[in-house]
Every structure is written in C-alpha cells, then in structure tokens.
XYZ file of C-alpha atoms in Angstrom:
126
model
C 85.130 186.308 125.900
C 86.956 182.654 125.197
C 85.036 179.983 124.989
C 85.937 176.833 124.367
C 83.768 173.816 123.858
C 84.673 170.142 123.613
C 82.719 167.484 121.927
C 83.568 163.535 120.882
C 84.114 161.726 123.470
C 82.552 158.812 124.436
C 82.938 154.738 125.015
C 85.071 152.280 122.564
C 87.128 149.229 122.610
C 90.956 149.009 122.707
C 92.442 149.200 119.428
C 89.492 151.908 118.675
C 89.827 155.223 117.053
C 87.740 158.637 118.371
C 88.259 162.552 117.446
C 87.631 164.859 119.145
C 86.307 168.433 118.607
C 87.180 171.801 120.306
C 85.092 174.687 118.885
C 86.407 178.495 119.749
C 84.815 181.368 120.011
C 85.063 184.665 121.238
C 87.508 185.137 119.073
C 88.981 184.366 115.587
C 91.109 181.331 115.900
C 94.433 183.372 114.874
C 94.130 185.503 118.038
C 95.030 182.317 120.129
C 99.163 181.504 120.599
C 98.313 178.291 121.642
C 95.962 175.519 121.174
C 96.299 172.096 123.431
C 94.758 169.321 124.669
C 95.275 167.785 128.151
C 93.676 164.798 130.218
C 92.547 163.691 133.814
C 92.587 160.360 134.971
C 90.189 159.840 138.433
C 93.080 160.088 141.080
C 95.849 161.387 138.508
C 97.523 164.371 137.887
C 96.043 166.673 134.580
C 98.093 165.974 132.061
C 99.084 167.955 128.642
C 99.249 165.547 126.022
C 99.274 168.193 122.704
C 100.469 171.728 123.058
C 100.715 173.543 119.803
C 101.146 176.696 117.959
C 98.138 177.844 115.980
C 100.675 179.454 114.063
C 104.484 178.408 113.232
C 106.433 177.106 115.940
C 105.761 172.899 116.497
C 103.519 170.676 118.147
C 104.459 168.684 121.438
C 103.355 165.846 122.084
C 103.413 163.593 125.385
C 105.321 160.060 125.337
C 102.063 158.541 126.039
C 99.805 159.577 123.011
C 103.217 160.127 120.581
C 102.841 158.186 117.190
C 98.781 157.225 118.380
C 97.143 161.306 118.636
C 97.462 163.641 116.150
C 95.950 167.094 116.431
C 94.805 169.573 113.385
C 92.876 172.560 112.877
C 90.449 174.068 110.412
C 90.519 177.769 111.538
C 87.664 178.329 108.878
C 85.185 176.450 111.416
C 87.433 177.686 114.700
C 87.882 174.366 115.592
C 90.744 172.077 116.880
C 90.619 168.482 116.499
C 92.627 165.344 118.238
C 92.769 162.106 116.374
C 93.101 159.453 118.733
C 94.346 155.987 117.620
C 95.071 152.796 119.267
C 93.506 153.909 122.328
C 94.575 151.534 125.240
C 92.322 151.563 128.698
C 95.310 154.195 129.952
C 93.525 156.629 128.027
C 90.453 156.994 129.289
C 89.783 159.915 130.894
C 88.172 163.712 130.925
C 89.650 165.535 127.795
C 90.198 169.043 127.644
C 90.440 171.855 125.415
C 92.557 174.593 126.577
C 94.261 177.867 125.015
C 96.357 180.908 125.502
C 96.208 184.483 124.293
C 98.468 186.944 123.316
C 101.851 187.113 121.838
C 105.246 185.657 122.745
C 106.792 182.579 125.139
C 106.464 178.805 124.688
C 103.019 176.992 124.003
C 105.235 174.237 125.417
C 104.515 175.696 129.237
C 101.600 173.922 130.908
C 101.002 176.081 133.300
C 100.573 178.955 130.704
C 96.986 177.602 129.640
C 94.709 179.369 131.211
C 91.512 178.934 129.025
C 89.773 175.992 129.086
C 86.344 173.561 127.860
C 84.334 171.774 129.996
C 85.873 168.645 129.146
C 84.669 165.631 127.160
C 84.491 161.688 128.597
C 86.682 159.008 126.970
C 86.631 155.789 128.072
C 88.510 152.682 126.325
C 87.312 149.550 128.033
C 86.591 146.205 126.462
C-alpha cells in the first residue's frame, strides 16, 4: 500500500528558506514513475509546482517556484525533498506529496497523480 508522508513545513519570513520532506513507503522508491509536489492556497485552485521522474526523463517545474524550489531524492531513505528559497507570502500554503505507479506516459500530467500525503503547512508572513 502507498503511503506517503509529508513533513517540514511550518512559519518563516520572506526571503526565508524551508525543505521539505516526503517519506514513501509501501514500496521501494524505484517502483514509483513519478514523484511531485503540488500546493493549495485557501480559495485557490491545487496547483503542481514539481513533477518529476524518479528515473530519467526531466523535472517540471511551475513559473511560480522556477529558479526558487528545487526538488531531490535520496532513494536510500525513500524520501523526496523540495528546497524552497526566497519564499514570498504567495507561497504559503498546504504542500503535498503526491506519486504515480506503473510504467509509461508523462509525469508531466497532473491529473495522473493519484497518490498523495496528508499535506504539510507553509506559511511565509512577516
């Protein structure tokens, strides 16, 4: 069974710096196609801001966090990570985890995601 667990988040100033954690289980981390992270704003849409390939095959990243977020993974510990920089007040919001299993098609398809974390609180406020 997935599961996917999110930890990191929290409260810090703009300009500030936070990573956060997505632990996997269930399964070893090669068995997911795709790793990503998304975001909801109160009253916005959810967002995917990093979809990636665990394996070959590129990283996207939205307009908004490009250049600031940077994702990696240690597959030894099953774990994703996001590196958030320069976080402005846009980004605060519930951060999630999310994956996709199997083989074959785009990690660059939203909608394909269909594992997900709990989600973890970021707020950037001064």
């Amino acid at each position: 069974q997935v599961h996917l667990v999110e930890s990191g988040g929290g409260s810090v100033q703009p300009g500030g710096s936070l990573r956060l954690s997505c632990a996997a289980s269930g399964y070893t981390y090669n068995s997911y196609l795709c790793m990503g992270w998304f975001r909801q704003a109160p009253g916005k849409e959810r967002e995917g801001i990093v979809l990636s390939y665990t394996g070959p095959g590129g990283t996207y990243y939205a307009d908004s966090v490009k250049g600031r977020f940077s994702i990696s993974q240690d597959i030894a510990k099953n774990t994703l990570y996001l590196q958030m920089n320069s976080l402005i007040p846009d980004d605060t919001a519930m951060y999630y985890c999310a994956a996709v299993m199997g083989i074959g098609g785009s990690c660059f398809t939203a909608s394909r995601y269909m594992y997900w974390g709990q989600g973890t609180q970021v707020t950037v406020s001064s």
